XYZ file of C-alpha atoms in Angstrom:
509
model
C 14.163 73.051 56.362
C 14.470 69.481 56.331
C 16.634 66.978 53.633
C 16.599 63.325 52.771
C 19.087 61.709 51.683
C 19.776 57.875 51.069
C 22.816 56.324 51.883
C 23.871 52.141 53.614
C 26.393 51.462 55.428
C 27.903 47.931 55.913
C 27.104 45.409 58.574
C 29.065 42.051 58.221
C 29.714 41.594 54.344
C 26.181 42.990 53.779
C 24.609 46.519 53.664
C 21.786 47.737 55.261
C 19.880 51.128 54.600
C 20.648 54.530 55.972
C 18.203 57.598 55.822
C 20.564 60.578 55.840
C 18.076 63.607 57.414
C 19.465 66.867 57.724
C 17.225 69.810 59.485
C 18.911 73.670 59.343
C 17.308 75.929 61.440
C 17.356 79.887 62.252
C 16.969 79.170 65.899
C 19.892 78.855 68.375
C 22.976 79.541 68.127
C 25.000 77.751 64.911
C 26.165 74.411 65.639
C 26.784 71.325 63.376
C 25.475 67.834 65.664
C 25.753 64.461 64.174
C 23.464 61.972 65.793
C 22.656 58.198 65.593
C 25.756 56.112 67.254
C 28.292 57.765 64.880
C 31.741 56.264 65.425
C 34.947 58.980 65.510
C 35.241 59.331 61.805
C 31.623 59.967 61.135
C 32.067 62.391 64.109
C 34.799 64.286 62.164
C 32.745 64.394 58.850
C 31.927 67.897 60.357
C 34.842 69.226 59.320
C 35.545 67.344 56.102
C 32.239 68.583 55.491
C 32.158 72.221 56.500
C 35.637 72.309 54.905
C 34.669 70.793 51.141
C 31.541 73.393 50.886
C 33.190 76.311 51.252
C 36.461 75.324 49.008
C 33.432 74.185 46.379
C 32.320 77.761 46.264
C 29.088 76.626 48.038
C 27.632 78.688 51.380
C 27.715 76.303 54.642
C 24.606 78.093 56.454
C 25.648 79.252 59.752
C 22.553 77.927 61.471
C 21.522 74.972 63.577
C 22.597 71.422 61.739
C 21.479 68.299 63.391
C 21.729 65.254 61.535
C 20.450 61.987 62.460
C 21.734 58.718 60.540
C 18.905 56.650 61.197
C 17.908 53.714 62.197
C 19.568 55.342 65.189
C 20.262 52.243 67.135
C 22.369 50.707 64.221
C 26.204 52.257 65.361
C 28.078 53.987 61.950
C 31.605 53.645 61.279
C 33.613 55.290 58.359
C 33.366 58.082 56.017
C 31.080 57.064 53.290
C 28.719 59.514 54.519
C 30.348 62.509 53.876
C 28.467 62.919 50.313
C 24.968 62.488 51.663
C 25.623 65.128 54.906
C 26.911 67.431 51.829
C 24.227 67.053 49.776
C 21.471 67.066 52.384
C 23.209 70.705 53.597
C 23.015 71.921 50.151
C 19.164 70.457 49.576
C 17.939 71.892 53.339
C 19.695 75.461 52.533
C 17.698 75.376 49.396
C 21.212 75.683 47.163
C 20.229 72.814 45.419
C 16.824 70.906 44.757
C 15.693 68.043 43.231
C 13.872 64.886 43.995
C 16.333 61.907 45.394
C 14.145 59.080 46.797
C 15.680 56.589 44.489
C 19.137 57.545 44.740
C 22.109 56.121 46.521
C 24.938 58.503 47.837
C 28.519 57.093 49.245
C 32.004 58.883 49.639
C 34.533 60.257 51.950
C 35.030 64.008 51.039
C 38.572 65.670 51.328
C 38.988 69.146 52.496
C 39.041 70.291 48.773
C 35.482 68.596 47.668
C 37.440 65.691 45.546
C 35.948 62.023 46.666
C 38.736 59.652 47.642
C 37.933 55.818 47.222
C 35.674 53.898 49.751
C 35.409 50.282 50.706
C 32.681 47.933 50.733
C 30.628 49.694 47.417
C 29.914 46.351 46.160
C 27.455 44.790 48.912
C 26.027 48.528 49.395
C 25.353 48.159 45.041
C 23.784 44.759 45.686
C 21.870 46.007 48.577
C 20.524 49.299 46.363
C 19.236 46.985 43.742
C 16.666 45.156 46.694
C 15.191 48.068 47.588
C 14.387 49.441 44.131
C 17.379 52.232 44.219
C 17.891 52.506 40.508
C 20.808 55.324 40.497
C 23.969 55.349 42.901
C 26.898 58.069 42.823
C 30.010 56.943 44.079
C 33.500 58.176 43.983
C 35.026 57.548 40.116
C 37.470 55.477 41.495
C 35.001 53.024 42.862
C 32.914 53.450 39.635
C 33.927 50.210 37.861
C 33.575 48.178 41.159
C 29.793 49.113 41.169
C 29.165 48.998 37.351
C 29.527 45.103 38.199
C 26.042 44.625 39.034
C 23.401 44.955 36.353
C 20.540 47.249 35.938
C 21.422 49.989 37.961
C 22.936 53.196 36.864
C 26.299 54.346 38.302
C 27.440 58.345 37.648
C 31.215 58.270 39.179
C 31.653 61.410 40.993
C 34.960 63.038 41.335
C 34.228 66.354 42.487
C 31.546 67.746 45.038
C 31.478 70.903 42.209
C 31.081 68.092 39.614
C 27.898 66.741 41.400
C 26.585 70.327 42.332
C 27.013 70.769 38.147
C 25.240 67.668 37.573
C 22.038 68.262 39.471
C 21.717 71.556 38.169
C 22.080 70.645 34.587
C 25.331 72.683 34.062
C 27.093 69.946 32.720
C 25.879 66.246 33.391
C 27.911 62.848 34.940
C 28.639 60.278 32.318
C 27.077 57.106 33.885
C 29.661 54.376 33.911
C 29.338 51.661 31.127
C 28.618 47.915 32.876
C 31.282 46.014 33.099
C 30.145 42.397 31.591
C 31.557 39.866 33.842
C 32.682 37.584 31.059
C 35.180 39.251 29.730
C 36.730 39.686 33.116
C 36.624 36.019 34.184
C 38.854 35.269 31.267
C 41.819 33.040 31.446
C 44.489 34.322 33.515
C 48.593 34.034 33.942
C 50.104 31.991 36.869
C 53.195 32.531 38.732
C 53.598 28.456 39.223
C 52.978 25.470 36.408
C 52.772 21.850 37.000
C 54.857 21.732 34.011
C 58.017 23.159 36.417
C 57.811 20.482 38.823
C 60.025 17.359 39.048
C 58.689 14.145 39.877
C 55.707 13.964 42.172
C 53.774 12.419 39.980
C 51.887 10.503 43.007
C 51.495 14.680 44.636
C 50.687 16.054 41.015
C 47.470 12.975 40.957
C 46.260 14.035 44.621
C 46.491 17.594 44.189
C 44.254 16.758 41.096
C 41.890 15.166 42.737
C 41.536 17.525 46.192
C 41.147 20.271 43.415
C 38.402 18.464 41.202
C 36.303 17.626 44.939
C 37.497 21.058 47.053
C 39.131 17.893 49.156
C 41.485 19.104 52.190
C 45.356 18.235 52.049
C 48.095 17.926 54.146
C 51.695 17.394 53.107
C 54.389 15.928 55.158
C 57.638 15.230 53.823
C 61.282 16.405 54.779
C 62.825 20.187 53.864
C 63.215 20.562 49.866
C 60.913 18.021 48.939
C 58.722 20.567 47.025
C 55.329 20.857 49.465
C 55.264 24.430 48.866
C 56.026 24.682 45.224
C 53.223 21.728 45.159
C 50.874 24.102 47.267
C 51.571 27.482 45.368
C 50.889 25.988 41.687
C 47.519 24.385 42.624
C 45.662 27.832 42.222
C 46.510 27.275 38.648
C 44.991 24.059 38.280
C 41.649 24.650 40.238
C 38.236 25.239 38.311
C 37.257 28.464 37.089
C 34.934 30.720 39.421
C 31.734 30.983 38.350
C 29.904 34.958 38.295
C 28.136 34.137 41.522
C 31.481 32.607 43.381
C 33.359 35.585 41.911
C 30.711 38.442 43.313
C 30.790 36.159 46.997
C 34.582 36.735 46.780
C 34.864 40.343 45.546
C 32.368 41.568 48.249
C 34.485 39.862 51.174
C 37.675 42.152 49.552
C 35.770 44.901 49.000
C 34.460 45.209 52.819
C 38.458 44.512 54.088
C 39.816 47.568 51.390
C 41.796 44.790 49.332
C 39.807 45.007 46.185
C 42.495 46.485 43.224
C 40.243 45.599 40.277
C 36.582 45.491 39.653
C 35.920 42.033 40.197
C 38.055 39.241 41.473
C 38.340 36.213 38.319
C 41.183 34.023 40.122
C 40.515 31.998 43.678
C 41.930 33.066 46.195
C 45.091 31.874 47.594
C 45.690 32.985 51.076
C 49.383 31.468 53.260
C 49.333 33.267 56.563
C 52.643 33.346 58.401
C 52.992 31.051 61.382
C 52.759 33.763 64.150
C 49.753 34.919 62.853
C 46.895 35.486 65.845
C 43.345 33.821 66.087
C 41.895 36.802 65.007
C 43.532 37.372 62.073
C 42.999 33.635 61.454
C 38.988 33.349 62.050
C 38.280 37.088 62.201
C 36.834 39.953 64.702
C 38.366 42.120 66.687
C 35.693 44.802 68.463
C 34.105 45.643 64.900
C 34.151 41.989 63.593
C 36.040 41.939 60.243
C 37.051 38.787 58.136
C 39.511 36.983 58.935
C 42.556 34.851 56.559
C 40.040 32.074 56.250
C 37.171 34.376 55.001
C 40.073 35.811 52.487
C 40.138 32.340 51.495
C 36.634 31.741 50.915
C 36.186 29.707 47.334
C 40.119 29.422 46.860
C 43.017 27.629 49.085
C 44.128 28.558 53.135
C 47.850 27.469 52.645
C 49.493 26.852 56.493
C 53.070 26.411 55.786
C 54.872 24.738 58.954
C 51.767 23.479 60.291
C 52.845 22.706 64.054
C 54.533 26.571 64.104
C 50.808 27.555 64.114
C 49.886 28.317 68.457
C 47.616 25.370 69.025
C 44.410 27.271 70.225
C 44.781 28.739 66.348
C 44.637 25.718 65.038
C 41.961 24.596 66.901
C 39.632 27.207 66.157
C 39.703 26.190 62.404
C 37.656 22.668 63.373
C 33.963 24.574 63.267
C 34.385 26.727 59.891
C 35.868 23.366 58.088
C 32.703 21.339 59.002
C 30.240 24.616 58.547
C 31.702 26.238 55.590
C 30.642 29.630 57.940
C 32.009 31.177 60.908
C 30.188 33.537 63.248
C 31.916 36.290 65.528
C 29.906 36.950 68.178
C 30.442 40.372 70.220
C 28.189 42.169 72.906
C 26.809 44.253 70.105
C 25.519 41.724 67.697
C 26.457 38.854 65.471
C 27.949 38.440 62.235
C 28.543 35.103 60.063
C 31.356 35.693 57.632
C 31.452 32.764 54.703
C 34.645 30.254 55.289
C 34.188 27.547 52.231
C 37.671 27.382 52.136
C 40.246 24.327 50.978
C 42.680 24.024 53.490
C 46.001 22.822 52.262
C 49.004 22.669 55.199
C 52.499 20.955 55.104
C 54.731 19.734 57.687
C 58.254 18.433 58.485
C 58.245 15.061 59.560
C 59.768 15.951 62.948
C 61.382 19.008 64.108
C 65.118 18.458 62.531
C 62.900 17.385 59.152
C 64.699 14.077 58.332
C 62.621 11.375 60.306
C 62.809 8.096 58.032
C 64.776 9.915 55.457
C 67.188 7.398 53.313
C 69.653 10.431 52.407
C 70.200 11.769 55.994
C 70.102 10.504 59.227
C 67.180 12.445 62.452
C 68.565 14.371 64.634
C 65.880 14.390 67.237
C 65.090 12.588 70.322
C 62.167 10.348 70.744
C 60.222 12.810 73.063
C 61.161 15.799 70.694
C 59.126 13.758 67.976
C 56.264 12.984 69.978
C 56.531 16.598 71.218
C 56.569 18.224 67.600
C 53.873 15.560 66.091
C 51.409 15.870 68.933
C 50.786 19.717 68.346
C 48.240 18.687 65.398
C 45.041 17.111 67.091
C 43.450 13.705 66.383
C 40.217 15.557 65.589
C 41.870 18.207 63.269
C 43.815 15.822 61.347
C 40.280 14.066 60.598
C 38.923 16.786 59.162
C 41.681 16.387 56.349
C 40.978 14.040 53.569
C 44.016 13.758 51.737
C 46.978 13.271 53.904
C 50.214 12.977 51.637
C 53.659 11.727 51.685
C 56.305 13.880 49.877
C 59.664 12.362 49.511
C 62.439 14.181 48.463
C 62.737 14.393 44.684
C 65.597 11.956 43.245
C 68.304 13.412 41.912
C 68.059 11.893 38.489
C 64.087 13.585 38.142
C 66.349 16.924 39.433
C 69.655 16.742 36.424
C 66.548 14.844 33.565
C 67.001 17.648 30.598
C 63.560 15.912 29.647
C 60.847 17.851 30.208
C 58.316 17.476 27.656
C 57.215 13.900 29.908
C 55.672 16.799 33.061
C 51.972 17.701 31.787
C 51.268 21.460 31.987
C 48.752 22.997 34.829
C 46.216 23.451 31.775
C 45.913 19.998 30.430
C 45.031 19.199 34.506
C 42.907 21.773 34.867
C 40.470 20.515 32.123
C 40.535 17.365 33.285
C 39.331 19.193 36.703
C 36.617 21.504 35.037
C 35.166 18.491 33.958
C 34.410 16.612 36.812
C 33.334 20.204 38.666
C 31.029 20.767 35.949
C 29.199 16.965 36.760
C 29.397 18.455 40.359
C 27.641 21.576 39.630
C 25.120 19.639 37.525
C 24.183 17.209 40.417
C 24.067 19.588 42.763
C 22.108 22.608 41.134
C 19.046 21.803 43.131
C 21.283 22.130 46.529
C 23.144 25.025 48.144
C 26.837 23.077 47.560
C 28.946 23.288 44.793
C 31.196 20.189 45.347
C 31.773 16.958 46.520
C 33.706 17.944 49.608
C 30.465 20.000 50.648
C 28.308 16.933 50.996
C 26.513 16.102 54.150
C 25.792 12.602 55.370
C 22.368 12.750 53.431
C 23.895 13.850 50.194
C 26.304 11.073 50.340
C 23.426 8.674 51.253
C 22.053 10.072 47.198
C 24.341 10.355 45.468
C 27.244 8.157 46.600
C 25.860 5.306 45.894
C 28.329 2.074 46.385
C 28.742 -1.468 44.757
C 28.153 -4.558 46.505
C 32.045 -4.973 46.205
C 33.209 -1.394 47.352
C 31.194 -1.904 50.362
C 32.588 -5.042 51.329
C 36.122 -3.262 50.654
C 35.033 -0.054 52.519
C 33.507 -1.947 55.619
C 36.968 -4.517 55.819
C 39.092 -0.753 55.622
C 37.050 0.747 58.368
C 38.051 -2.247 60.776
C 41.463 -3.278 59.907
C 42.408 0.923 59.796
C 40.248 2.187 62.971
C 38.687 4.853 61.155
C 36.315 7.329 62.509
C 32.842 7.680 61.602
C 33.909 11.459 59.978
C 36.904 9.279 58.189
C 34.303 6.526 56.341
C 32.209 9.370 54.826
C 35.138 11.592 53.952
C 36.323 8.619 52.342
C 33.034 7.928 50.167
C 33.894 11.581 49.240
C 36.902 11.054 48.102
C 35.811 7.713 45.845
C 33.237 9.797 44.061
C 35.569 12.443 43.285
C 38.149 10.142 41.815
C 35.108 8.671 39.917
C 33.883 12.171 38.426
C 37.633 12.403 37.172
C 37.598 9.005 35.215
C 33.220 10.061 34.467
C 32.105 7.028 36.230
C 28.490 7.470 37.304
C 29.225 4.420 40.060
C 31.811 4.566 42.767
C 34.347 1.190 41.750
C 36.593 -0.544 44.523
C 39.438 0.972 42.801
C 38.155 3.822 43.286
C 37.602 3.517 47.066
C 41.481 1.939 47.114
C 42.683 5.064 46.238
C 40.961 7.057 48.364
C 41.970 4.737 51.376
C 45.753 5.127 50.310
C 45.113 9.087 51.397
C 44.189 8.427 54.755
C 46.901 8.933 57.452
C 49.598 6.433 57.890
C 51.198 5.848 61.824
C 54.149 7.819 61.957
C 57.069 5.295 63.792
C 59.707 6.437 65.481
C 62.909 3.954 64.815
């Protein structure tokens, strides 16, 4: 007899539909055959399978089993479809019976029949509620993950006995309450407050602004000066996510098994070490998978120790900071993984750290300098908006007992919502969410400048040598700093402080 069952699997960070079939038949000898291009652990659902019947109490039919995951020429990977091969045995043995066509099935098995947790339920929910599916059964521990998504009924399975129970009307699934996502995109606790930091105030205003915009940073300054502290409390200044940012986010952890609650409320901060390779950087490997700046996607890429990084790493980040997207391609398809990620790196001045320090004297030679400076690229460091001095912090800011004069991480962050939310207004008609997502002909609308910043703008862009990437980066930057002060038009003062963030010419003596 022949079974149905519907299952996905996941391609990228989206799913795609599986038809589980599953024929038993009296002729031949018994045999158990998976086939459509199942991968080695779909391959050893056999056994899982064969195992979890029989210590369920249920008969595995010692007949002919051939089942085909179609469409056949997509390959399978993983054990999500234990369940389905289960259930399909049970419904073509005539054990069970019922009518499935609008049910979802995922979950590994164990030997025992319990359902351990799976990865990647969230896109495979999303994709259910396309096509119509309006009941999924997943493993109870992946029950709140999928209870995200509205308007779709989720029964968390723990048991293959429990589901077997279920379908016969023995004793029926709770279906799992949904989860509304406002009550888990409340406020949350940071490690790090602006209130904690010394001095800086010039660092505290530009990490306000790259967070209002989504602007890139990079700090150079020598060893103590605070660029890391600086760089781990700006999570708790940046806007909140919004539901649709949130589910983006939560499906890219979900695929990569990092998801530990059922959706993710803060952005991400991501700070790969320096000997970290380009794949775990951009992402692939021979089953593409996301890479650090995928992890990053809607939150901050932190590169501590920026010429550490190999320079064919660094390199590869150019693309995904212009696109927003990379794509991985392999012999066996494509996939496009979102990278809308603000990338914040700091650097030593030179190799010893003290280059044009007042406290302490270099210790390197000229052609270490160049050496150490000239790992970073012309055309990388373009791509940055806000490049930022951090001297050390003065010892009297370091021994002041004073500290009601630093203003806390959520006084800034208001300030910050603010001018995201008259982002998020002007662009609701357009696929971007701030002003560092502009293109040239979003600029052209909505940056509109004065007769006067022009003139100031133009004299910059001759006297400084900037490139034609650096003059719109700049116009940017100028409306970002306007949204803060909720200017509607872009003021030379604004466009001064924007031009004091663009790189300065390192010198040597």
């Amino acid at each position: 007899m022949l079974a149905t069952v519907n299952s996905s699997a996941v391609v990228g960070l989206n799913a795609v539909p599986i038809e589980v079939e599953i024929d038993i038949s009296a002729q031949g000898l018994p045999s158990f055959t998976i086939v459509g291009l199942p991968d080695k652990a779909v391959e050893e659902a056999k056994e899982r399978v064969r195992s979890a019947l029989k210590n369920s109490k249920a008969d595995f039919p010692a007949k002919r089993i051939t089942v085909n995951l179609a469409p056949a020429d997509l390959p399978k990977e993983g054990a999500s479809y234990d369940l389905p091969i289960a259930l399909g045995i049970l419904l073509a043995s005539e054990q069970l019976k019922g009518d499935f066509t609008t049910s979802l099935f995922l979950g590994e098995l164990s030997l025992d029949g319990r359902l351990r947790h799976g990865n990647g339920i969230l896109p495979q929910i999303i994709m259910a509620k396309e096509k119509n599916i309006d009941t999924v059964f997943v493993p109870s521990m992946n029950a709140q993950e999928a209870a995200i998504i509205k308007d779709i009924t989720v029964y968390p399975v723990a048991t293959l006995t429990e589901l077997f129970k279920h379908i016969t009307g023995l004793k029926l699934i709770e279906p799992q309450k949904h989860i509304s996502h406002e009550t888990l995109l409340s406020q949350e606790s940071y490690e790090f407050d602006m209130h904690d930091i010394r001095g800086q105030e010039q660092a505290k205003r530009a990490f306000e602004i790259a967070a209002a915009g989504g602007h890139n940073m990079l700090l150079k300054g020598p060893p103590g000066s605070g660029k890391t502290l600086l760089a781990r409390t700006l999570p708790s200044i940046l806007p909140r996510l919004t539901l649709d940012e949130a589910l983006e986010v939560t499906k890219i952890y979900s695929v990569c098994g990092m998801l530990d609650k059922p959706l993710i409320t803060t952005r991400p901060f991501r700070s790969p070490h320096h000997t970290t390779s380009h794949i775990g950087l951009i992402g692939g490997s021979a089953t593409p998978k996301p890479g650090e700046i995928s992890l990053a996607h809607r939150g901050v890429l932190f590169l501590d120790e920026l010429p550490e990084f190999p320079r064919h790493v660094l390199e590869a980040l150019r693309q995904p900071l212009e696109d927003g997207i990379v794509t991985i391609a392999r012999a066996n398809g494509r996939v496009a993984f979102p990278a809308k990620f603000m990338l914040v790196a700091a650097q030593n001045p030179c190799p010893c750290g003290y280059l044009g320090d007042k406290t302490h004297s270099c210790s390197c030679s000229t052609s270490q300098i160049l050496r150490y400076q000239k790992k970073i690229s012309g055309p990388l460091l373009d791509r940055i908006d806000i490049h930022l001095e951090v001297p050390a912090v003065k010892t009297d800011k370091l021994t002041d007992q004073e500290e009601n004069m630093n203003e806390t991480s959520e006084s800034i962050q208001k300030r910050v919502q603010k001018a995201r939310d008259f982002q998020t207004k002007r662009f609701e008609e357009l696929n971007i969410t701030c002003n560092a997502e502009m293109s040239q002909k979003e600029i052209k609308k909505f940056c509109e400048l004065s007769k006067e910043s022009h003139t100031l703008l133009q004299l910059a862009v001759t006297k400084m040598n900037l490139s034609a990437r650096s003059y719109y980066r700049i116009i940017r930057l100028a409306r970002t700093i306007a949204d803060l002060e909720n200017k509607l038009e872009i003021a030379p003062s604004h466009i001064a402080e924007a031009l004091q963030y663009r790189p300065k010419t390192d010198t040597l003596f």
